[in-house]
Amino acid sequence: MATRYIPTIGLEVHVQLKTRSKMFCGCPVEYGAEPNAHTCPVCLGYPGALPVMNETALRMTALTGLMLNCKVAEICKFDRKNYFYPDMPKNYQISQYDQPICDKGGVPLHELAYPKDAQKTIANPNKIVKLVRIHLEEDVAKSAHFEASSGIDFNRAGTPLMEIVSEPDLDSPEEAFAFLTALQQILVYGGVSDADMEKGQMRCDCNVSVRPEGTTELGTKIEIKNMNSISGVRRALAYEIERQTKFVGKGGSLAQETRRWDDGLGQTTLMRIKESAHDYRYFPEPDLLPVDTRVFMDEVRSQRPELPAEKKARFTEVYGITDYDASVLSSDRALADYFEAAAATAPKAKTLANWISNDLLSALGAANEPLSDCKIGASQLAGLLGIIESGVINARQGKEVFLEMFATGKDAAVIVEEKGLKQESDSGAIEALCAQCIEANPKAVEEFRAGKAASINFLKGQVMKLSQGKANPALVGEILVRLLSV
Ligand code: ZN
Ligand code: MN
């Protein structure tokens, strides 16, 4: 019988912090600026230039530590990590070695963080993926290769970079996907990073190995470098697990190597074989003093936001909305804020949650528009629901008004007026339509009288049609029953 192989995955995630200036100099951090527009002797690595610590970056990393339940060190220090790389002219990176700012902690996974097609088959619900540490370092410059030359852009050099290292605690590509999604949400919640992988604000290296089921010793670790999308991480890991399983299954023995993922080809290819462990000759950075985090921790603690899981619990409790709606709404901080702003004046929070997680999100998806560009303000959506609730228009007309609001940003009341959409609630007028309908549909009438209750729905539909959708459906039902039971 064929041996089953168990994958083990660990991730190293580099996250660019959303500070205004760089880690050790005053140059601005700006995405998409003209190459080499933001440089100085410190971030260009001139000999003798002295680094000055960015306190905001330290606070943001400590805040991340609090949000991920890490132990924030009272004292941390910076070290030089020595290696040669063309995009790092000083030949060392200022990083943290044996005294990082955050230790341990974890990332809680939740259902909606998994890929859609895997949400029904979660192996470990509510798993918390353990972290080893979070440390702070500086980013390097960015090289670009052209046909006959190469260029280096130093705008990125010296940008504050948080490195979040997980334990080899992930069991599947789907869990890795959920880990990155949940982590990204928390980072955005805390305002420490926009964590957009496509913009390189969050980058991920994956370590993956397979071992025969029933054994405990981990297999040979293969590293996949520089992943730049969450779905790419999932695909790369799935490919690599299959490749390793086949190879080891045939009796092959893997070498420790670094591979790169080609998303177009859908495969990993060899970058380099690790012949020995790197020796970076770490030593304490002589130009920077150790940091005492106690100086700012009280303030950082007061800045810890309510996190997605906590928000979700509060939403179900305070607003009485479903677990599912609460998960959707709390998965994104801006969406959660939108919901709460609208709930302040909406007639029913439950109906509101429904409109946001169905109508609003699908309209945004179809228009490929972020919530920040949405033309319907939170109070405007609450206004629409108020008009529906008061019976001026019915739910079907409400959908029509909603789409018009989405396209134009006009208030619901204005659209109702302009389109003459008022729901017909004049019982005399509706009664006339009902009578007309009973006259025209003797078969349904007969069935209803013979006890087939569902026939009333057919008649109701006919009356709605006659009224061109304007009749108050509840009133139509009432009047039909009254007329039919005499
Ligand atoms: Zn600089
Ligand atoms: Mn690093």
XYZ file of C-alpha atoms and ligand atoms in Angstrom:
488
model
C 0.000 0.000 0.000
C 1.250 3.486 -0.836
C 2.535 5.558 2.081
C 0.664 8.743 2.824
C 2.783 11.866 3.278
C 2.056 14.685 5.708
C 3.083 18.220 4.732
C 4.519 20.710 7.225
C 4.593 24.393 6.355
C 6.131 27.435 8.009
C 5.944 30.988 6.700
C 8.169 34.030 6.971
C 6.298 37.198 6.187
C 7.912 40.577 5.572
C 5.568 43.499 6.114
C 6.267 47.125 5.194
C 5.190 49.437 7.979
C 3.057 52.445 7.158
C 5.390 55.040 8.631
C 5.882 58.443 7.014
C 9.654 58.196 7.063
C 12.260 55.445 6.791
C 13.634 53.259 9.606
C 16.938 55.035 10.243
C 16.728 58.339 8.347
C 14.206 61.086 7.615
C 13.573 60.190 3.951
C 9.860 59.833 3.147
C 8.302 56.438 2.454
C 6.245 56.768 -0.710
C 5.017 54.040 -3.008
C 5.412 54.717 -6.734
C 7.692 57.777 -6.484
C 10.257 58.577 -9.198
C 13.220 56.124 -8.735
C 15.872 57.360 -6.278
C 13.851 60.477 -5.378
C 13.955 59.650 -1.650
C 17.548 58.965 -0.644
C 20.231 60.311 1.668
C 23.684 59.169 2.867
C 22.097 56.892 5.519
C 19.788 54.889 3.253
C 22.330 54.875 0.415
C 24.739 53.222 2.850
C 27.575 55.743 2.761
C 30.389 54.860 5.150
C 30.192 56.827 8.378
C 26.554 57.927 7.980
C 24.788 57.421 11.294
C 21.356 55.771 11.681
C 18.674 57.391 13.860
C 15.854 55.161 15.123
C 12.257 55.685 13.930
C 10.178 55.409 17.109
C 6.887 55.088 15.230
C 8.154 51.903 13.578
C 9.028 50.476 17.004
C 5.578 51.370 18.351
C 3.831 49.847 15.335
C 5.766 46.610 15.737
C 4.947 46.520 19.448
C 1.278 47.118 18.588
C 1.409 44.214 16.116
C 2.864 42.126 18.933
C -0.042 43.074 21.205
C -2.607 42.283 18.507
C -1.023 38.865 17.886
C -0.695 38.028 21.547
C 3.114 38.080 21.542
C 5.336 38.801 24.467
C 6.749 42.282 23.833
C 10.316 42.457 25.142
C 11.119 45.177 27.646
C 14.537 45.589 26.064
C 15.337 44.760 22.460
C 18.365 45.521 20.335
C 19.517 45.771 16.746
C 22.234 43.749 15.037
C 24.117 43.779 11.783
C 23.367 40.907 9.444
C 26.321 40.713 7.093
C 26.002 39.551 3.517
C 26.712 40.771 0.032
C 23.887 41.750 -2.269
C 23.957 44.314 -5.083
C 20.875 46.112 -3.716
C 22.543 46.673 -0.334
C 25.775 48.637 -0.843
C 26.808 48.777 2.819
C 26.952 44.945 2.795
C 24.958 44.524 5.965
C 21.332 44.881 6.899
C 20.328 46.316 10.260
C 18.050 43.662 11.740
C 17.429 41.961 15.084
C 19.083 38.699 16.039
C 18.907 37.375 19.598
C 16.750 40.071 21.202
C 13.823 40.713 18.856
C 11.050 43.079 19.855
C 8.299 40.387 19.950
C 8.369 36.764 20.957
C 5.829 33.931 20.433
C 2.152 34.800 19.877
C -0.154 33.488 17.171
C -2.522 34.230 14.305
C -6.122 33.035 14.842
C -7.692 31.538 11.710
C -11.400 31.926 10.987
C -13.719 30.348 8.450
C -13.923 33.228 5.977
C -10.136 33.562 5.871
C -9.924 30.231 4.028
C -10.312 30.045 0.252
C -14.026 29.978 -0.651
C -13.918 26.421 -1.985
C -12.297 25.159 1.233
C -14.553 26.823 3.829
C -16.774 23.760 4.194
C -13.900 21.342 4.844
C -11.752 23.051 7.486
C -9.570 20.459 9.212
C -8.874 22.486 12.369
C -11.622 25.021 13.070
C -10.511 28.047 15.119
C -6.867 27.073 14.911
C -4.325 29.578 16.210
C -1.105 29.342 14.194
C 1.881 29.744 16.512
C 4.506 32.378 15.853
C 8.204 32.182 16.668
C 8.870 35.919 16.737
C 8.464 39.301 15.118
C 11.491 41.456 14.532
C 12.129 44.796 12.950
C 14.651 45.486 10.198
C 15.298 47.723 7.209
C 14.309 46.877 3.654
C 16.887 46.820 0.869
C 16.794 48.646 -2.475
C 14.943 47.251 -5.455
C 16.729 46.167 -8.607
C 15.200 46.045 -12.063
C 16.675 44.241 -15.044
C 16.355 45.632 -18.552
C 17.527 44.242 -21.877
C 21.107 45.466 -21.730
C 21.373 46.989 -18.267
C 20.135 46.874 -14.705
C 18.926 49.653 -12.450
C 18.626 50.071 -8.697
C 15.951 52.136 -6.985
C 16.893 53.181 -3.455
C 13.490 54.573 -2.513
C 12.716 51.285 -0.802
C 16.137 51.028 0.906
C 15.786 51.676 4.626
C 12.005 51.322 4.705
C 10.879 49.780 8.030
C 10.169 46.094 7.602
C 8.588 43.763 10.124
C 9.497 40.098 9.795
C 6.823 37.776 11.177
C 8.027 34.190 11.493
C 5.576 31.341 12.067
C 6.330 27.984 13.628
C 6.169 25.053 11.186
C 2.591 24.817 12.373
C 0.603 24.833 9.119
C -0.728 21.573 7.694
C -2.043 22.532 4.268
C -1.889 25.157 1.513
C -5.404 26.202 2.580
C -4.216 26.912 6.121
C -1.343 28.974 4.723
C -3.911 30.935 2.695
C -6.058 31.488 5.800
C -2.998 32.491 7.840
C -1.995 35.205 5.387
C -5.560 36.458 4.963
C -6.187 36.643 8.721
C -2.788 38.255 9.336
C -3.431 40.824 6.625
C -6.793 41.722 8.175
C -5.234 42.268 11.589
C -2.398 44.404 10.201
C -4.912 46.601 8.388
C -7.095 46.777 11.524
C -4.144 48.074 13.512
C -3.255 50.611 10.815
C 0.332 49.338 10.826
C 0.419 48.375 7.137
C -1.803 48.219 4.070
C -0.273 44.738 3.615
C -1.062 44.626 -0.099
C 0.933 41.704 -1.496
C 0.664 42.942 -5.077
C 2.321 46.215 -4.083
C 5.050 44.319 -2.232
C 3.864 45.669 1.123
C 3.602 42.080 2.329
C 5.977 39.416 0.962
C 6.140 35.794 1.909
C 8.718 33.000 1.912
C 7.366 29.484 2.439
C 9.167 26.528 3.996
C 7.612 23.202 3.179
C 8.512 19.559 3.760
C 6.751 16.202 3.682
C 7.174 13.187 5.963
C 5.625 9.705 5.915
C 2.467 9.425 8.015
C 3.197 8.019 11.454
C 6.721 9.461 11.683
C 7.631 12.542 13.680
C 10.926 13.748 12.217
C 10.342 16.521 9.667
C 11.402 15.903 6.063
C 13.923 17.981 4.109
C 12.858 21.616 4.099
C 12.440 23.354 0.754
C 12.094 27.109 0.658
C 9.974 28.978 -1.886
C 11.059 32.614 -2.064
C 9.329 35.924 -2.635
C 5.704 35.031 -3.133
C 3.586 38.019 -4.072
C -0.011 36.856 -3.834
C -1.972 34.829 -1.294
C -3.550 32.609 -3.916
C -0.087 32.117 -5.436
C 1.163 30.833 -2.066
C -1.648 28.278 -2.031
C -0.906 27.103 -5.584
C 2.860 26.996 -5.044
C 2.513 24.934 -1.866
C 0.062 22.503 -3.467
C 2.453 22.022 -6.386
C 5.478 21.614 -4.145
C 3.785 19.124 -1.788
C 2.806 16.990 -4.754
C 6.278 17.217 -6.273
C 7.999 16.269 -3.028
C 5.542 13.463 -2.289
C 6.100 11.908 -5.724
C 9.867 12.278 -5.466
C 10.185 10.852 -1.954
C 7.584 8.187 -2.740
C 9.848 6.881 -5.515
C 12.661 6.568 -2.993
C 14.405 9.840 -3.880
C 16.099 11.944 -1.240
C 15.590 15.699 -1.397
C 18.361 18.271 -0.955
C 17.751 21.473 0.986
C 17.119 24.009 -1.707
C 15.549 27.338 -2.502
C 12.995 27.415 -5.298
C 11.015 30.082 -7.081
C 7.354 29.912 -8.086
C 6.386 30.652 -11.673
C 2.696 31.455 -11.517
C 2.313 31.426 -15.310
C 3.805 27.963 -15.685
C 2.237 26.773 -12.430
C 5.450 25.209 -11.145
C 8.426 25.797 -8.877
C 11.935 25.847 -10.294
C 15.319 25.510 -8.603
C 17.057 28.757 -7.609
C 19.940 27.444 -5.571
C 20.981 24.500 -3.433
C 21.787 25.362 0.171
C 25.163 23.764 0.691
C 25.574 25.020 4.240
C 23.720 27.221 6.652
C 24.397 30.907 6.027
C 26.757 32.533 8.439
C 25.708 36.151 8.645
C 28.218 37.005 11.350
C 25.617 38.883 13.350
C 26.967 41.383 15.848
C 25.300 44.191 17.823
C 24.816 47.332 15.736
C 27.413 49.679 17.264
C 25.623 52.856 16.123
C 22.330 52.141 17.925
C 21.546 51.759 21.614
C 19.246 48.977 22.859
C 15.595 50.064 23.060
C 13.578 50.169 26.273
C 10.001 49.588 25.094
C 8.520 50.341 28.550
C 8.800 54.026 27.673
C 5.929 53.795 25.196
C 4.064 50.569 25.979
C 1.246 52.196 27.990
C 0.422 54.403 25.060
C 0.686 51.514 22.585
C -1.658 49.427 24.753
C -4.243 52.187 24.581
C -4.048 52.093 20.786
C -4.823 48.401 20.452
C -7.963 48.250 18.290
C -10.870 45.858 18.650
C -9.815 42.895 16.488
C -11.945 41.039 13.911
C -12.874 38.154 16.233
C -13.808 40.540 19.060
C -15.816 42.736 16.724
C -17.642 39.705 15.372
C -18.651 38.623 18.884
C -19.867 42.125 19.731
C -21.853 42.434 16.494
C -23.829 39.246 17.112
C -24.400 40.265 20.718
C -25.267 43.948 20.320
C -27.008 43.925 16.941
C -28.455 40.409 16.987
C -27.173 39.667 13.486
C -26.275 36.165 12.250
C -22.850 34.635 12.802
C -22.253 34.639 9.081
C -23.139 38.316 8.606
C -21.010 39.241 11.620
C -18.046 37.363 10.108
C -18.436 39.097 6.768
C -18.825 42.550 8.311
C -15.953 42.198 10.768
C -13.520 40.770 8.209
C -12.763 44.278 6.973
C -12.414 47.250 9.272
C -13.828 49.776 6.802
C -16.850 47.549 6.171
C -17.406 47.126 9.913
C -17.253 50.892 10.406
C -19.704 51.376 7.536
C -22.130 48.928 9.124
C -21.942 50.602 12.519
C -22.383 54.067 11.046
C -25.488 52.908 9.152
C -26.837 50.930 12.125
C -27.001 54.160 14.123
C -30.045 55.259 12.086
C -31.246 52.131 10.229
C -34.593 50.710 11.442
C -33.359 47.102 11.798
C -29.723 46.063 12.165
C -30.476 42.560 10.901
C -31.964 43.801 7.637
C -29.115 46.259 7.284
C -26.503 43.509 7.725
C -28.266 41.556 5.014
C -28.260 44.448 2.580
C -24.572 45.098 3.174
C -23.362 41.518 2.926
C -25.522 40.741 -0.117
C -26.560 43.766 -2.179
C -23.778 46.187 -1.359
C -20.901 43.707 -1.552
C -22.134 42.157 -4.785
C -22.650 45.592 -6.376
C -19.116 46.592 -5.334
C -17.778 43.279 -6.646
C -19.566 43.641 -9.987
C -18.285 47.208 -10.372
C -14.830 46.129 -9.156
C -14.926 49.060 -6.759
C -13.508 49.334 -3.228
C -15.845 50.395 -0.418
C -13.918 53.659 -0.117
C -15.209 54.656 -3.587
C -18.813 53.640 -2.875
C -21.267 56.409 -3.758
C -23.829 55.286 -1.170
C -22.898 56.730 2.215
C -23.724 54.729 5.340
C -26.503 57.101 6.398
C -27.948 57.040 2.873
C -28.286 53.256 3.001
C -29.971 53.576 6.392
C -32.291 56.141 4.765
C -33.298 53.676 2.052
C -34.102 51.009 4.624
C -36.173 53.536 6.560
C -38.257 54.278 3.465
C -38.827 50.557 2.806
C -39.671 49.896 6.452
C -42.243 52.698 6.542
C -44.034 51.120 3.571
C -43.551 54.006 1.122
C -41.920 51.576 -1.321
C -41.797 47.790 -1.229
C -38.687 45.590 -1.082
C -38.612 45.004 -4.829
C -38.744 48.744 -5.517
C -36.091 49.112 -2.842
C -33.657 47.019 -4.905
C -34.300 49.250 -7.900
C -33.698 52.387 -5.835
C -30.551 50.823 -4.378
C -29.015 50.260 -7.814
C -29.823 53.820 -8.807
C -28.236 55.097 -5.584
C -25.173 52.952 -6.271
C -24.792 54.486 -9.718
C -25.576 58.117 -8.862
C -25.069 58.640 -5.125
C -28.484 60.314 -4.869
C -30.604 59.944 -1.720
C -33.290 57.264 -1.780
C -36.056 59.818 -1.179
C -34.963 61.827 -4.221
C -34.994 58.744 -6.478
C -38.394 57.611 -5.182
C -39.764 61.060 -6.004
C -38.099 61.299 -9.432
C -39.213 57.852 -10.542
C -42.688 58.115 -9.060
C -41.967 54.847 -7.282
C -44.323 55.192 -4.358
C -45.874 51.945 -3.306
C -49.633 51.793 -3.784
C -51.151 51.547 -0.310
C -54.579 52.900 -1.210
C -56.755 49.930 -0.290
C -59.572 51.025 -2.620
C -57.263 50.998 -5.651
C -55.731 47.667 -4.622
C -59.133 46.147 -4.029
C -60.112 47.024 -7.595
C -57.011 45.271 -8.924
C -57.676 42.209 -6.730
C -61.236 41.951 -7.963
C -60.016 42.214 -11.557
C -57.514 39.463 -10.918
C -60.041 37.115 -9.271
C -62.295 37.603 -12.268
C -59.508 36.749 -14.711
C -58.206 33.619 -12.933
C -61.119 31.359 -12.068
C -58.923 28.231 -11.971
C -56.594 29.540 -9.257
C -59.561 30.865 -7.325
C -61.213 27.448 -7.452
C -58.016 25.723 -6.287
C -57.636 28.157 -3.393
C -61.209 27.588 -2.303
C -60.633 23.820 -2.564
C -57.877 24.188 0.022
C -54.690 24.742 -2.024
C -53.280 27.598 0.034
C -50.310 28.196 -2.278
C -52.633 29.384 -5.050
C -52.849 32.706 -3.228
C -49.222 33.376 -4.178
C -50.032 33.042 -7.845
C -52.913 35.491 -7.480
C -50.744 37.852 -5.462
C -48.135 37.797 -8.224
C -50.813 38.641 -10.789
C -52.004 41.634 -8.769
C -48.407 42.860 -8.336
C -47.994 42.596 -12.109
C -51.195 44.550 -12.742
C -49.938 47.269 -10.400
C -46.551 47.303 -12.198
C -44.916 46.265 -8.957
C -46.193 49.263 -7.053
C -48.764 47.614 -4.805
C -47.999 47.044 -1.137
C -47.635 43.219 -1.144
C -48.826 42.775 2.432
C -51.993 44.714 1.676
C -52.579 42.716 -1.532
C -52.403 39.462 0.442
C -54.827 40.719 3.061
C -57.392 41.977 0.540
C -57.215 38.827 -1.619
C -57.900 36.602 1.367
C -60.809 38.801 2.396
C -62.370 38.825 -1.084
C -61.881 35.087 -1.566
C -63.395 34.060 1.718
C -66.814 35.665 1.111
Zn 17.488 58.310 3.704
Mn 14.264 39.518 6.889
